Short mmCIF file of C-alpha atoms in Angstrom, two decimals:
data_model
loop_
_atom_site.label_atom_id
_atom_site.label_comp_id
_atom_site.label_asym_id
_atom_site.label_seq_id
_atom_site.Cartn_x
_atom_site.Cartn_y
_atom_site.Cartn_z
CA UNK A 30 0.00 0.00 0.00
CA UNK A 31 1.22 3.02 -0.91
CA UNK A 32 0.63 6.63 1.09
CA UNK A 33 0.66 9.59 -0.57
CA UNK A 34 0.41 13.04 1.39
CA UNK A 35 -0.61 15.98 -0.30
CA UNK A 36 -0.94 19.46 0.42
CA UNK A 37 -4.41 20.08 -1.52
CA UNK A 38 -7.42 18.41 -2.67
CA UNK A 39 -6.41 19.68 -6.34
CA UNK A 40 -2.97 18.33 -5.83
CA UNK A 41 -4.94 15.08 -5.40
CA UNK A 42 -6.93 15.59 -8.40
CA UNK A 43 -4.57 15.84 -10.51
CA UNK A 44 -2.25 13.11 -9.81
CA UNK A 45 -4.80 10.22 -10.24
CA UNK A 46 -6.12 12.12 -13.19
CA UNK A 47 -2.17 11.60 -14.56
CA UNK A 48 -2.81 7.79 -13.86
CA UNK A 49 -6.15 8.14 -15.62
CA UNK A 50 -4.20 9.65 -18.70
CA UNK A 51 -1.38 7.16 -18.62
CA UNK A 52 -3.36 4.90 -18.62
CA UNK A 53 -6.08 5.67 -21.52
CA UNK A 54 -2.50 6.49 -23.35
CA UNK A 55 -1.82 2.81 -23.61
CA UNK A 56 -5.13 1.50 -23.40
CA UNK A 57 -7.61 3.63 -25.05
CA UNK A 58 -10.65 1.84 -23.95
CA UNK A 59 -9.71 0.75 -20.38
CA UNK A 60 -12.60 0.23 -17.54
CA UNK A 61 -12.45 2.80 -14.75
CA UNK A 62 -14.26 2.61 -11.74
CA UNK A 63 -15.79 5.48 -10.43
CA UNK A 64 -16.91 6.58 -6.87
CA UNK A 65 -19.43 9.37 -5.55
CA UNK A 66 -19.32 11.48 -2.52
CA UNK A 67 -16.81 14.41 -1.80
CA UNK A 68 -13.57 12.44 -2.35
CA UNK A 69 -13.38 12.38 -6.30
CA UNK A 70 -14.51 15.54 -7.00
CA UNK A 71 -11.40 17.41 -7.52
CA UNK A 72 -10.31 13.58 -9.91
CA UNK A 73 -13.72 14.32 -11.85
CA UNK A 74 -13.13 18.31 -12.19
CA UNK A 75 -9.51 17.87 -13.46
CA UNK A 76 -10.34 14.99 -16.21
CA UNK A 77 -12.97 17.27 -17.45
CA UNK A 78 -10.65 20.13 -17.57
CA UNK A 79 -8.39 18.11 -19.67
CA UNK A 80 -11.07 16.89 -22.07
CA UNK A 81 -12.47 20.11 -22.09
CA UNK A 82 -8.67 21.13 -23.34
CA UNK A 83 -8.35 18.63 -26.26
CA UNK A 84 -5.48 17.10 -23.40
CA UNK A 85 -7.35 13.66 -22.55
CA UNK A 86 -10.34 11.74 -24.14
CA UNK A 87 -12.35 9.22 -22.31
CA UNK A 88 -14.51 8.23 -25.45
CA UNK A 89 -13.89 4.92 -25.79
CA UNK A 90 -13.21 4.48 -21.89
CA UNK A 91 -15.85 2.33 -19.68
CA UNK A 92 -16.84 2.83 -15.95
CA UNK A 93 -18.31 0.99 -13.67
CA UNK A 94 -19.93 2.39 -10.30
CA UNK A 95 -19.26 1.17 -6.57
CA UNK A 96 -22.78 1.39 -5.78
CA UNK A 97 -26.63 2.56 -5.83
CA UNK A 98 -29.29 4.00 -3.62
CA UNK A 99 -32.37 1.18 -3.75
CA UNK A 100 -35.94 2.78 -4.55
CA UNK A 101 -34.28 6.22 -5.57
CA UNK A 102 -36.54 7.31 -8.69
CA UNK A 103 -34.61 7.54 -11.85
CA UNK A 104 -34.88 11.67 -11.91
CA UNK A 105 -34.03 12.04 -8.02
CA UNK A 106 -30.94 14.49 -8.30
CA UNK A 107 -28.97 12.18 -5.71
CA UNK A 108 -29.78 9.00 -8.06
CA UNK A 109 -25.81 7.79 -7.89
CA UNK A 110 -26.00 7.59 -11.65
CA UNK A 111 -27.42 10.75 -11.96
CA UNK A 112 -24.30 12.46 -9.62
CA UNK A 113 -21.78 10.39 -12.04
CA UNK A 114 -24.03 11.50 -14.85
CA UNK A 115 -23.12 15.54 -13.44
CA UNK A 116 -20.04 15.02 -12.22
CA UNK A 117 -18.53 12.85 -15.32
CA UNK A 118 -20.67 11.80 -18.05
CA UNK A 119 -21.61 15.57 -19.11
CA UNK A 120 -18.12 17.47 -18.77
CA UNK A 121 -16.62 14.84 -20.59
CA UNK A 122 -16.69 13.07 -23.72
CA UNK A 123 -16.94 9.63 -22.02
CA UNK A 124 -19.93 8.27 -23.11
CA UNK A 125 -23.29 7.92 -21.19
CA UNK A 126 -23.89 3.86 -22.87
CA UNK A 127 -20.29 2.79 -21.35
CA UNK A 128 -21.18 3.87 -18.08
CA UNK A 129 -22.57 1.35 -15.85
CA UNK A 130 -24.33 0.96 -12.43
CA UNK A 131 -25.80 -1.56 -10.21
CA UNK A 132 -29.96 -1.60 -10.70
CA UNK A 133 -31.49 0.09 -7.30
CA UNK A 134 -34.28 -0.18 -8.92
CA UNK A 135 -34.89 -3.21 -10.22
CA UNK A 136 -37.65 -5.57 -9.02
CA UNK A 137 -35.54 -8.46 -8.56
CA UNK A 138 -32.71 -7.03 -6.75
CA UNK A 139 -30.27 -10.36 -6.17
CA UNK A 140 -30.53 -11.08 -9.95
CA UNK A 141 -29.54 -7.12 -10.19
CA UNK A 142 -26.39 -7.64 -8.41
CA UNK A 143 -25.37 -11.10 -10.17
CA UNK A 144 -26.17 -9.39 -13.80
CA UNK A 145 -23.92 -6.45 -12.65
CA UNK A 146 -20.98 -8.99 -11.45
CA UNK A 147 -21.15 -10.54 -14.44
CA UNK A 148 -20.99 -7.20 -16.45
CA UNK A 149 -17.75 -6.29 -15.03
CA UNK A 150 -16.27 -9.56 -15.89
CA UNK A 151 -17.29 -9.12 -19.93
CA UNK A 152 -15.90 -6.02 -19.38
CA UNK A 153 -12.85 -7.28 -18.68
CA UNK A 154 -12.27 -6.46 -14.90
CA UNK A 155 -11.61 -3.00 -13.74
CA UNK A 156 -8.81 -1.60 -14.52
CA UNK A 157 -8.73 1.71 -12.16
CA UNK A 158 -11.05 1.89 -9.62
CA UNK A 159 -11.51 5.15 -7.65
CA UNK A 160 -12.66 4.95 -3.59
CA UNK A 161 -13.29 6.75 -1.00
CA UNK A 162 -13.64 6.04 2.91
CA UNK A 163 -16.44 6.51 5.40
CA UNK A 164 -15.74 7.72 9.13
CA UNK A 165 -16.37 4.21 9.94
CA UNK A 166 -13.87 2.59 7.73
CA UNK A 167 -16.77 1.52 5.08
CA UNK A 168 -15.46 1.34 1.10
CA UNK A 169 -18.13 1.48 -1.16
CA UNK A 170 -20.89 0.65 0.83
CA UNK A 171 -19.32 -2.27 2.75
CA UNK A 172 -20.29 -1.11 6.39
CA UNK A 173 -18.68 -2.52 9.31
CA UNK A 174 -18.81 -6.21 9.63
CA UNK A 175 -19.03 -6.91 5.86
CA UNK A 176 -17.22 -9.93 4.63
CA UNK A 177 -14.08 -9.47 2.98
CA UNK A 178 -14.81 -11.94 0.86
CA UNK A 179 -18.39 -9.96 -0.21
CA UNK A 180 -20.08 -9.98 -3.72
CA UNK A 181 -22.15 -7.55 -5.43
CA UNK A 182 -25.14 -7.32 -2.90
CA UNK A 183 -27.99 -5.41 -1.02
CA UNK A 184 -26.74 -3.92 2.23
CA UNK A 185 -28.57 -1.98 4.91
CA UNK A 186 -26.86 1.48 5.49
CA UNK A 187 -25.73 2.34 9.31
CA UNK A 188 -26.93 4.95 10.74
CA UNK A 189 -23.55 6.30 10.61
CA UNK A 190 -23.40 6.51 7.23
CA UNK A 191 -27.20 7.87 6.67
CA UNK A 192 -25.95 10.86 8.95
CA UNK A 193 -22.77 11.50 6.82
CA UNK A 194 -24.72 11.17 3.61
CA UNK A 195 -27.48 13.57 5.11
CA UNK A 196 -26.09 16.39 3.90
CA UNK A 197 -26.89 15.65 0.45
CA UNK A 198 -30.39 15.82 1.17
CA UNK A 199 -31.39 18.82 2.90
CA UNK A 200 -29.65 17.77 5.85
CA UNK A 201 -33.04 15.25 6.51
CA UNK A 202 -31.34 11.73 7.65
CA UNK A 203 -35.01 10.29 7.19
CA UNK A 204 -34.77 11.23 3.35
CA UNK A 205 -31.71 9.31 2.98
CA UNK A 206 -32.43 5.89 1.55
CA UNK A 207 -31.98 2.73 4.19
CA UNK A 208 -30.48 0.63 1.50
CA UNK A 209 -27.97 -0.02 -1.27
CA UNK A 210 -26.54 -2.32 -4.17
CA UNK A 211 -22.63 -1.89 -3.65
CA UNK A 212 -19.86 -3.73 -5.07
CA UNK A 213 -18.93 -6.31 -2.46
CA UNK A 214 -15.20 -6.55 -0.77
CA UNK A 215 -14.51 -9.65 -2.63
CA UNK A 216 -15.35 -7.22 -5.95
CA UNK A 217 -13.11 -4.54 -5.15
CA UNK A 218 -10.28 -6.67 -4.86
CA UNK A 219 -10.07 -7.79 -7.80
CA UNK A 220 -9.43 -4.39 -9.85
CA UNK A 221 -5.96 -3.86 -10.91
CA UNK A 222 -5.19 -0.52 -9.33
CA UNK A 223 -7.24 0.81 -6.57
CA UNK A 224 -6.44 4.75 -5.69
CA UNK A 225 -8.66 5.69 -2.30
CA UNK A 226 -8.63 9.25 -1.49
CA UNK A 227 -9.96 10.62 1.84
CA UNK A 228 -9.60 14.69 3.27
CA UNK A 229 -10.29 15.85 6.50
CA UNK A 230 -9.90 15.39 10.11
CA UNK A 231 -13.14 13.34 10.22
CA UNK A 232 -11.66 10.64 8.50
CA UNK A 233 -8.10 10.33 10.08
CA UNK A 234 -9.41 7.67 12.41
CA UNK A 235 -10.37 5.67 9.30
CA UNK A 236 -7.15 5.85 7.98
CA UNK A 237 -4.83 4.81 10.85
CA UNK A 238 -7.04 1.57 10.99
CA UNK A 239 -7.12 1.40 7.18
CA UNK A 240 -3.32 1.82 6.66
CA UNK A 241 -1.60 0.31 10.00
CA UNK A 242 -4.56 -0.88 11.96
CA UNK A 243 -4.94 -4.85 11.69
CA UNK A 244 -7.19 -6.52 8.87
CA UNK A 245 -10.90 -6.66 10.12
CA UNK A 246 -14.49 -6.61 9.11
CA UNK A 247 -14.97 -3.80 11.37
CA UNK A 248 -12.66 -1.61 9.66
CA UNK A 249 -13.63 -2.99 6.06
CA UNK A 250 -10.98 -0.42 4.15
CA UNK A 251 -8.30 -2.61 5.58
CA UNK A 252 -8.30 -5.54 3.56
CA UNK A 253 -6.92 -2.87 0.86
CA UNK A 254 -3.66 -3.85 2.41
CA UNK A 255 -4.00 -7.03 1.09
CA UNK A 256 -4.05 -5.92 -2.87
CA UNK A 257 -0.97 -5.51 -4.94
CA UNK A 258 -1.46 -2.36 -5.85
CA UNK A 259 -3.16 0.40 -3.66
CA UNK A 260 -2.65 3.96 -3.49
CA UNK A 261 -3.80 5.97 -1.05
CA UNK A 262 -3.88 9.59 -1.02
CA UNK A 263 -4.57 11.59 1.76
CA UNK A 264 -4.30 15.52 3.14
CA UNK A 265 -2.29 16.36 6.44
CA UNK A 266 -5.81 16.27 8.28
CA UNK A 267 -6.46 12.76 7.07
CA UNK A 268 -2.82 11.78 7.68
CA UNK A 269 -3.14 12.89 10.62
CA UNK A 270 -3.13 9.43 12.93
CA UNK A 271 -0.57 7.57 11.08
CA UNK A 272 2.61 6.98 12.91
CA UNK A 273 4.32 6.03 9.71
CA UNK A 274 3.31 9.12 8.14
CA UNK A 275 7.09 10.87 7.77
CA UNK A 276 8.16 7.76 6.07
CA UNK A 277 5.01 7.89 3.67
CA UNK A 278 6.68 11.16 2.20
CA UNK A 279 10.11 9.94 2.68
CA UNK A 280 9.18 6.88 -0.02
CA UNK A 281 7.05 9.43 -2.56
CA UNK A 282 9.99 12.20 -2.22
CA UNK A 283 11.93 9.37 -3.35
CA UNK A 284 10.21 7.59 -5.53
CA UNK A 285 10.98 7.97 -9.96
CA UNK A 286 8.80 10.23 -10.70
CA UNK A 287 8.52 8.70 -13.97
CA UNK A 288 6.30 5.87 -12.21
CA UNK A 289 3.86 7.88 -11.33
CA UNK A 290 1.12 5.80 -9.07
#
């Protein structure tokens, strides 16, 4: 696992949208997987800044999403596909048929999650995929006590989570939906590059388990230490709790530059 510190949420941005780019450079139509929430915004802003600037084109790129309110209408403005749709789809010239999410609304929800599953494997397996972290040490929506070994599935949202999420709705935590279709542990582990990106005090605890903390359901974000290549890239609130944080920018000050992430 490697720890990146940075000194800005833009600084972020634009070093896993360098990745992106280095990696559309050799493979035009690679599958990305995208997050929502706070954490990608400043990846999301700088890729379309560099479409927008003739610098990067996702068109032939695919994405898959972590996960999906259940029994969110398809026009609800905080639809998960409909924040991608905002955030990616539109400022970009990725396009809106290669970008894929679990079904929260489908009637038959555990046929949903196998058909998505099996989608990602004709796809070819992820090839990036973008995370954040929840104060609780969720990843997608893999809340405490998850198995690491999890599938595609329907999970029950803590209230935890419901409260950090509230904001998105008017600040009402009974608007916020109760349930999910997220990409299980077992999923996540199997994309070739994960790059998790967290800011702010709130989610320093989080990150000392995540990063040195031992591997447990309760801290789900841990079994990231288990996959051959993780990034994680934090601010100095964020890095705040680790005790190997001085050696974290020892190893980036000294790694090539020309291998970027």
């Amino acid at each position: 696992m490697e720890v990146v510190i940075v000194e800005s949420q833009g600084r972020a941005g634009r070093l896993v949208a360098d990745a992106v780019g280095e990696l559309i450079a050799r493979k035009p139509d690679a599958v990305l997987g995208v997050a929502t929430g706070s954490s990608p915004e400043a990846v999301y802003r700088e890729l379309a800044n560099r479409v927008q600037a003739g610098e990067l084109s996702l068109k032939d790129a695919r994405a898959f999403m972590l996960d999906e309110y259940v029994g969110l209408l398809p026009e609800h403005p905080q639809r998960y596909r409909a924040v991608i749709d905002r955030q990616l789809v539109e400022p970009t010239d990725i396009q809106a048929e290669n970008v894929h999410g679990p079904d929260g609304t489908a009637w038959d929800l555990p046929k949903a999650c196998a058909d998505y599953e099996q989608a990602m494997r004709d796809a070819g397996g992820v090839d990036l995929q973008i995370l954040g972290v929840g104060s609780d040490g969720h990843v997608a929506f893999n809340e405490p006590g998850s198995s690491l070994a999890s599938r595609t599935r329907l999970k029950t949202l803590t209230r935890q989570t419901r409260q950090d999420n509230a904001r998105f709705f008017g600040d009402d935590l009974e608007a916020v939906p109760k349930h999910c279709l997220t990409q299980g542990v077992g999923t996540l582990m199997e994309a070739r590059h994960l790059v998790l990106l967290a800011f702010g005090q709130a989610k320093a605890e989080a990150v000392h388990h995540m990063v040195e903390g031992p591997v447990s359901a309760m801290w789900p974000a841990t079994a990231l230490q288990f996959h051959p290549h993780t990034t994680v890239i934090l601010d100095e609130s964020a890095a705040s709790r680790l005790q190997l944080a001085s050696y974290a920018r020892q190893a980036w000050e000294s790694k090539p530059k020309w291998q970027g992430l």
